[in-house]
């Protein structure tokens, strides 16, 4: 009991001075021990979850993704019935639309509420499962992932058939079906998934299991990165325009020669 060990001398001195009954002293020490334990547990789970740093719901701009309901996402992280039932979350959108951020943020919120989460790039996880299969330990490896209430498979679309020829990914999806939740992020919705699973029948079977009980987030917006870069380039160009107006002739020429805003925005166009 590290907290009790750390705090008892101070608490006992205070209890003596203020005349606390023994019961109050014990309760105060035990409560602190419990709450610090919980904090340490959350820190351990956060470290094990491999979430992207700093991607929280508070840092997510819901206005940038009009198809995504903030209330819905908040309700999901508050309510646990979907996790108990092993329901899934699927997020689709082009690169930069915020899928990884959203998934990481959902993971973060769930860990704060005592759940266990693991986030991985799907191709890394598939590779790990392939190695296990070669060692005839696929079932055990999949069972190890059972301790996670939510498994986030980021970038499913980047897995290729040759990587998944042994169908380890399908076995993972089947094993968790209606028991343990999966969140998937993918650039392509289901139509492109034929390239991921070994054959069409398995693609259909995988999709069937994933969507049977699922919430789907359609994040069809332009890349947040591109928009942010564009906004920065535009404001830079505004600043330089303002500066141009105040500068004497000669310096305007220099500023134009640098043509930084133009370069930036032409990079963004491509
Ligand atoms: P994706 O996984 O869809 O390719 P990311 O989640 O990696 O996109 O987002 C790209 C970058 O833009 C990240 O730094 C992310 O934090 C940021 N970002 C994307 N969407 C939003 C958003 N709606 N609000 C705040 N930041 C966002
Ligand atoms: Mg991503």
Tab-separated table of C-alpha atoms and ligand atoms in Angstrom:
chain	number	residue	atom	x	y	z
A	1	UNK	CA	0.000	0.000	0.000
A	2	UNK	CA	2.375	2.720	-1.211
A	3	UNK	CA	-0.020	5.592	-0.584
A	4	UNK	CA	-0.664	4.597	3.023
A	5	UNK	CA	3.055	4.009	3.536
A	6	UNK	CA	3.781	7.496	2.214
A	7	UNK	CA	1.060	9.395	4.005
A	8	UNK	CA	0.495	7.774	7.397
A	9	UNK	CA	2.998	9.851	9.413
A	10	UNK	CA	1.549	13.142	8.171
A	11	UNK	CA	-2.036	11.942	8.597
A	12	UNK	CA	-1.397	10.596	12.109
A	13	UNK	CA	0.160	13.890	13.214
A	14	UNK	CA	-2.817	15.755	11.843
A	15	UNK	CA	-5.290	13.297	13.392
A	16	UNK	CA	-3.630	13.716	16.804
A	17	UNK	CA	-3.640	17.469	16.524
A	18	UNK	CA	-7.224	17.760	15.325
A	19	UNK	CA	-8.572	14.910	17.445
A	20	UNK	CA	-9.894	12.712	14.604
A	21	UNK	CA	-11.519	9.472	15.679
A	22	UNK	CA	-9.496	6.381	14.603
A	23	UNK	CA	-12.223	5.473	12.144
A	24	UNK	CA	-11.823	8.750	10.273
A	25	UNK	CA	-8.058	8.375	10.053
A	26	UNK	CA	-8.343	4.869	8.631
A	27	UNK	CA	-11.051	5.832	6.175
A	28	UNK	CA	-9.057	8.830	4.903
A	29	UNK	CA	-5.930	6.751	4.338
A	30	UNK	CA	-7.811	3.905	2.647
A	31	UNK	CA	-9.737	6.226	0.351
A	32	UNK	CA	-6.537	7.848	-0.843
A	33	UNK	CA	-4.901	4.455	-1.326
A	34	UNK	CA	-7.841	3.320	-3.480
A	35	UNK	CA	-8.006	6.444	-5.589
A	36	UNK	CA	-4.253	6.501	-6.231
A	37	UNK	CA	-4.384	2.823	-7.154
A	38	UNK	CA	-7.090	3.587	-9.685
A	39	UNK	CA	-4.974	6.404	-11.128
A	40	UNK	CA	-1.949	4.135	-11.426
A	41	UNK	CA	-4.090	1.482	-13.086
A	42	UNK	CA	-5.371	3.987	-15.660
A	43	UNK	CA	-1.806	5.144	-16.344
A	44	UNK	CA	-0.721	1.520	-16.903
A	45	UNK	CA	-3.636	0.887	-19.248
A	46	UNK	CA	-2.933	4.094	-21.157
A	47	UNK	CA	0.693	3.087	-21.641
A	48	UNK	CA	-0.355	-0.374	-22.847
A	49	UNK	CA	-3.016	0.949	-25.239
A	50	UNK	CA	-0.566	2.624	-27.669
A	51	UNK	CA	-2.902	5.480	-28.442
A	52	UNK	CA	-1.634	8.450	-30.444
A	53	UNK	CA	-0.450	11.237	-28.135
A	54	UNK	CA	-2.766	14.138	-27.411
A	55	UNK	CA	-5.665	12.975	-29.592
A	56	UNK	CA	-8.599	13.574	-27.296
A	57	UNK	CA	-12.269	14.322	-27.885
A	58	UNK	CA	-11.751	17.805	-26.483
A	59	UNK	CA	-9.112	18.409	-29.148
A	60	UNK	CA	-11.387	17.094	-31.900
A	61	UNK	CA	-13.193	19.720	-33.926
A	62	UNK	CA	-16.597	18.209	-34.615
A	63	UNK	CA	-17.596	21.154	-36.786
A	64	UNK	CA	-15.007	19.964	-39.289
A	65	UNK	CA	-16.921	16.705	-39.778
A	66	UNK	CA	-20.600	17.616	-40.164
A	67	UNK	CA	-21.649	13.984	-40.682
A	68	UNK	CA	-20.311	13.052	-37.250
A	69	UNK	CA	-22.578	13.720	-34.290
A	70	UNK	CA	-20.670	14.851	-31.231
A	71	UNK	CA	-23.606	13.819	-29.028
A	72	UNK	CA	-23.510	10.312	-30.487
A	73	UNK	CA	-19.784	9.931	-29.922
A	74	UNK	CA	-20.071	11.276	-26.366
A	75	UNK	CA	-22.962	8.902	-25.662
A	76	UNK	CA	-20.854	5.987	-26.893
A	77	UNK	CA	-17.981	6.753	-24.555
A	78	UNK	CA	-20.384	7.293	-21.641
A	79	UNK	CA	-22.482	4.193	-22.145
A	80	UNK	CA	-21.068	0.720	-21.891
A	81	UNK	CA	-23.885	-1.469	-23.202
A	82	UNK	CA	-22.325	-1.702	-26.662
A	83	UNK	CA	-19.018	-2.833	-25.158
A	84	UNK	CA	-20.751	-5.431	-23.001
A	85	UNK	CA	-22.435	-6.806	-26.115
A	86	UNK	CA	-19.300	-6.713	-28.273
A	87	UNK	CA	-20.695	-4.209	-30.755
A	88	UNK	CA	-18.352	-2.528	-33.218
A	89	UNK	CA	-17.456	0.942	-34.467
A	90	UNK	CA	-16.460	1.549	-38.070
A	91	UNK	CA	-15.002	4.840	-39.276
A	92	UNK	CA	-14.630	5.529	-42.986
A	93	UNK	CA	-13.096	8.544	-44.640
A	94	UNK	CA	-10.264	9.682	-46.878
A	95	UNK	CA	-6.746	10.237	-45.490
A	96	UNK	CA	-6.597	13.149	-43.058
A	97	UNK	CA	-10.319	13.115	-42.255
A	98	UNK	CA	-9.632	12.441	-38.570
A	99	UNK	CA	-10.253	8.705	-38.256
A	100	UNK	CA	-7.119	7.942	-36.258
A	101	UNK	CA	-7.717	10.973	-34.050
A	102	UNK	CA	-11.323	9.951	-33.378
A	103	UNK	CA	-10.397	6.319	-32.680
A	104	UNK	CA	-7.593	7.342	-30.331
A	105	UNK	CA	-9.905	9.763	-28.536
A	106	UNK	CA	-12.591	7.134	-28.041
A	107	UNK	CA	-9.908	4.764	-26.715
A	108	UNK	CA	-8.651	7.436	-24.327
A	109	UNK	CA	-12.126	8.167	-22.935
A	110	UNK	CA	-12.883	4.478	-22.408
A	111	UNK	CA	-9.620	3.920	-20.530
A	112	UNK	CA	-10.509	6.834	-18.224
A	113	UNK	CA	-13.686	4.912	-17.444
A	114	UNK	CA	-11.828	1.739	-16.531
A	115	UNK	CA	-11.932	-0.165	-19.836
A	116	UNK	CA	-8.985	-1.741	-21.550
A	117	UNK	CA	-8.168	-0.735	-25.084
A	118	UNK	CA	-5.468	-1.652	-27.590
A	119	UNK	CA	-4.869	0.355	-30.727
A	120	UNK	CA	-2.699	-0.972	-33.536
A	121	UNK	CA	-2.090	-0.463	-37.182
A	122	UNK	CA	-3.974	-3.326	-38.737
A	123	UNK	CA	-0.994	-4.451	-40.805
A	124	UNK	CA	1.202	-4.645	-37.680
A	125	UNK	CA	-1.378	-6.679	-35.849
A	126	UNK	CA	-1.884	-8.994	-38.827
A	127	UNK	CA	1.842	-9.545	-38.927
A	128	UNK	CA	1.855	-10.397	-35.243
A	129	UNK	CA	-0.955	-12.894	-35.817
A	130	UNK	CA	0.867	-14.444	-38.787
A	131	UNK	CA	3.938	-15.046	-36.655
A	132	UNK	CA	1.726	-16.658	-34.025
A	133	UNK	CA	0.125	-18.843	-36.647
A	134	UNK	CA	3.530	-20.035	-37.850
A	135	UNK	CA	4.221	-21.054	-34.260
A	136	UNK	CA	0.812	-22.778	-34.134
A	137	UNK	CA	-0.253	-20.285	-31.490
A	138	UNK	CA	-2.848	-18.197	-33.341
A	139	UNK	CA	-5.723	-19.187	-31.070
A	140	UNK	CA	-3.721	-18.294	-27.968
A	141	UNK	CA	-2.613	-14.991	-29.498
A	142	UNK	CA	-6.220	-14.076	-30.324
A	143	UNK	CA	-7.272	-15.145	-26.810
A	144	UNK	CA	-4.642	-12.802	-25.348
A	145	UNK	CA	-6.405	-9.915	-27.064
A	146	UNK	CA	-9.598	-10.826	-25.205
A	147	UNK	CA	-8.470	-8.801	-22.224
A	148	UNK	CA	-9.059	-5.668	-24.288
A	149	UNK	CA	-12.653	-4.473	-24.240
A	150	UNK	CA	-11.977	-2.583	-27.454
A	151	UNK	CA	-9.451	-3.440	-30.124
A	152	UNK	CA	-8.832	-0.566	-32.523
A	153	UNK	CA	-7.621	-1.707	-35.938
A	154	UNK	CA	-6.348	1.427	-37.606
A	155	UNK	CA	-6.054	1.619	-41.393
A	156	UNK	CA	-7.615	-1.669	-42.386
A	157	UNK	CA	-7.435	-0.685	-46.058
A	158	UNK	CA	-3.637	-0.853	-45.995
A	159	UNK	CA	-3.626	-4.598	-45.359
A	160	UNK	CA	-3.019	-6.528	-48.550
A	161	UNK	CA	-4.024	-10.015	-49.525
A	162	UNK	CA	-0.494	-11.354	-49.551
A	163	UNK	CA	-0.199	-10.246	-45.939
A	164	UNK	CA	-3.470	-11.812	-44.985
A	165	UNK	CA	-3.304	-14.941	-47.079
A	166	UNK	CA	-3.578	-17.033	-43.976
A	167	UNK	CA	-6.808	-15.215	-43.064
A	168	UNK	CA	-5.583	-14.442	-39.552
A	169	UNK	CA	-7.499	-11.167	-39.663
A	170	UNK	CA	-10.713	-12.983	-40.474
A	171	UNK	CA	-10.142	-15.358	-37.581
A	172	UNK	CA	-9.655	-12.428	-35.230
A	173	UNK	CA	-12.902	-10.833	-36.402
A	174	UNK	CA	-14.780	-14.127	-36.045
A	175	UNK	CA	-13.360	-14.808	-32.610
A	176	UNK	CA	-14.484	-11.438	-31.252
A	177	UNK	CA	-17.879	-11.469	-32.958
A	178	UNK	CA	-20.676	-10.612	-30.483
A	179	UNK	CA	-18.236	-10.909	-27.581
A	180	UNK	CA	-15.536	-8.270	-27.744
A	181	UNK	CA	-15.709	-4.958	-29.591
A	182	UNK	CA	-13.589	-3.909	-32.539
A	183	UNK	CA	-13.204	-0.430	-33.961
A	184	UNK	CA	-11.996	-0.259	-37.534
A	185	UNK	CA	-10.787	2.739	-39.483
A	186	UNK	CA	-10.472	2.500	-43.246
A	187	UNK	CA	-10.071	4.790	-46.216
A	188	UNK	CA	-12.352	2.685	-48.319
A	189	UNK	CA	-15.780	1.520	-47.351
A	190	UNK	CA	-16.663	-2.098	-48.000
A	191	UNK	CA	-16.482	-1.924	-51.775
A	192	UNK	CA	-12.685	-1.945	-51.693
A	193	UNK	CA	-12.344	-4.750	-49.178
A	194	UNK	CA	-11.923	-7.495	-51.752
A	195	UNK	CA	-8.292	-6.477	-51.847
A	196	UNK	CA	-7.899	-7.216	-48.143
A	197	UNK	CA	-9.266	-10.719	-47.611
A	198	UNK	CA	-8.128	-13.859	-49.466
A	199	UNK	CA	-11.388	-14.415	-51.343
A	200	UNK	CA	-14.785	-12.893	-51.903
A	201	UNK	CA	-16.632	-15.289	-49.622
A	202	UNK	CA	-14.350	-14.402	-46.729
A	203	UNK	CA	-14.675	-10.673	-47.444
A	204	UNK	CA	-18.454	-10.960	-47.285
A	205	UNK	CA	-18.310	-13.072	-44.128
A	206	UNK	CA	-15.978	-10.579	-42.447
A	207	UNK	CA	-18.111	-7.572	-43.388
A	208	UNK	CA	-21.225	-9.429	-42.253
A	209	UNK	CA	-19.809	-10.038	-38.781
A	210	UNK	CA	-18.444	-6.518	-38.440
A	211	UNK	CA	-21.611	-4.693	-39.425
A	212	UNK	CA	-24.156	-6.948	-37.745
A	213	UNK	CA	-23.968	-4.784	-34.612
A	214	UNK	CA	-22.109	-1.657	-35.530
A	215	UNK	CA	-22.114	2.099	-35.456
A	216	UNK	CA	-20.717	3.538	-38.659
A	217	UNK	CA	-19.054	6.937	-38.827
A	218	UNK	CA	-18.934	8.367	-42.333
A	219	UNK	CA	-16.205	10.982	-42.329
A	220	UNK	CA	-16.304	12.123	-45.908
A	221	UNK	CA	-14.523	15.416	-45.495
A	222	UNK	CA	-11.475	16.954	-47.040
A	223	UNK	CA	-8.215	16.302	-45.237
A	224	UNK	CA	-7.922	18.277	-42.010
A	225	UNK	CA	-4.162	18.515	-42.586
A	226	UNK	CA	-4.689	20.052	-46.015
A	227	UNK	CA	-7.292	22.451	-44.721
A	228	UNK	CA	-5.035	23.502	-41.830
A	229	UNK	CA	-2.081	23.962	-44.201
A	230	UNK	CA	-4.251	25.906	-46.604
A	231	UNK	CA	-5.553	28.167	-43.825
A	232	UNK	CA	-1.977	28.789	-42.649
A	233	UNK	CA	-0.849	29.566	-46.200
A	234	UNK	CA	-3.773	31.916	-46.744
A	235	UNK	CA	-3.171	33.830	-43.536
A	236	UNK	CA	0.545	33.984	-44.342
A	237	UNK	CA	-0.315	35.476	-47.687
A	238	UNK	CA	-2.647	37.990	-45.983
A	239	UNK	CA	0.154	38.988	-43.630
A	240	UNK	CA	2.580	39.403	-46.503
A	241	UNK	CA	-0.004	41.367	-48.485
A	242	UNK	CA	-0.425	43.717	-45.535
A	243	UNK	CA	3.321	44.033	-45.202
A	244	UNK	CA	3.641	44.735	-48.946
A	245	UNK	CA	1.261	47.670	-48.572
A	246	UNK	CA	3.434	49.240	-45.877
A	247	UNK	CA	6.815	48.586	-47.515
A	248	UNK	CA	8.679	50.873	-49.939
A	249	UNK	CA	8.865	49.771	-53.590
A	250	UNK	CA	12.217	48.009	-53.420
A	251	UNK	CA	11.262	45.673	-50.615
A	252	UNK	CA	7.995	44.713	-52.279
A	253	UNK	CA	10.053	43.203	-55.054
A	254	UNK	CA	12.052	41.127	-52.566
A	255	UNK	CA	8.918	39.900	-50.856
A	256	UNK	CA	7.386	38.896	-54.171
A	257	UNK	CA	10.584	37.116	-55.224
A	258	UNK	CA	10.400	34.980	-52.123
A	259	UNK	CA	6.856	34.111	-53.224
A	260	UNK	CA	6.503	31.843	-50.214
A	261	UNK	CA	2.706	31.835	-50.041
A	262	UNK	CA	2.427	30.927	-53.702
A	263	UNK	CA	4.781	27.969	-53.285
A	264	UNK	CA	2.887	26.789	-50.234
A	265	UNK	CA	-0.489	26.920	-51.859
A	266	UNK	CA	0.734	25.344	-55.093
A	267	UNK	CA	2.111	22.465	-53.028
A	268	UNK	CA	-1.249	22.115	-51.445
A	269	UNK	CA	-3.043	22.041	-54.765
A	270	UNK	CA	-1.054	19.039	-55.949
B	1	LIG	P1	-6.843	9.952	-40.768
B	1	LIG	O1	-6.543	8.902	-39.742
B	1	LIG	O2	-8.285	9.962	-41.183
B	1	LIG	O3	-5.921	9.892	-41.936
B	1	LIG	P2	-5.918	11.733	-38.704
B	1	LIG	O4	-6.799	11.375	-37.571
B	1	LIG	O5	-4.523	11.162	-38.647
B	1	LIG	O6	-6.601	11.360	-40.105
B	1	LIG	O7	-5.870	13.313	-38.831
B	1	LIG	C1	-4.793	14.016	-39.439
B	1	LIG	C2	-4.372	15.184	-38.550
B	1	LIG	O8	-5.408	16.137	-38.501
B	1	LIG	C3	-4.120	14.772	-37.114
B	1	LIG	O9	-3.105	15.560	-36.583
B	1	LIG	C4	-5.435	15.052	-36.419
B	1	LIG	O10	-5.265	15.327	-35.045
B	1	LIG	C5	-5.943	16.259	-37.184
B	1	LIG	N1	-7.394	16.255	-37.300
B	1	LIG	C6	-8.124	15.585	-38.214
B	1	LIG	N2	-9.421	15.844	-38.061
B	1	LIG	C7	-9.522	16.676	-37.018
B	1	LIG	C8	-10.622	17.307	-36.357
B	1	LIG	N3	-11.881	17.140	-36.775
B	1	LIG	N4	-10.353	18.117	-35.309
B	1	LIG	C9	-9.077	18.312	-34.905
B	1	LIG	N5	-7.996	17.750	-35.484
B	1	LIG	C10	-8.212	16.935	-36.530
B	2	LIG	MG1	-5.126	7.398	-39.822
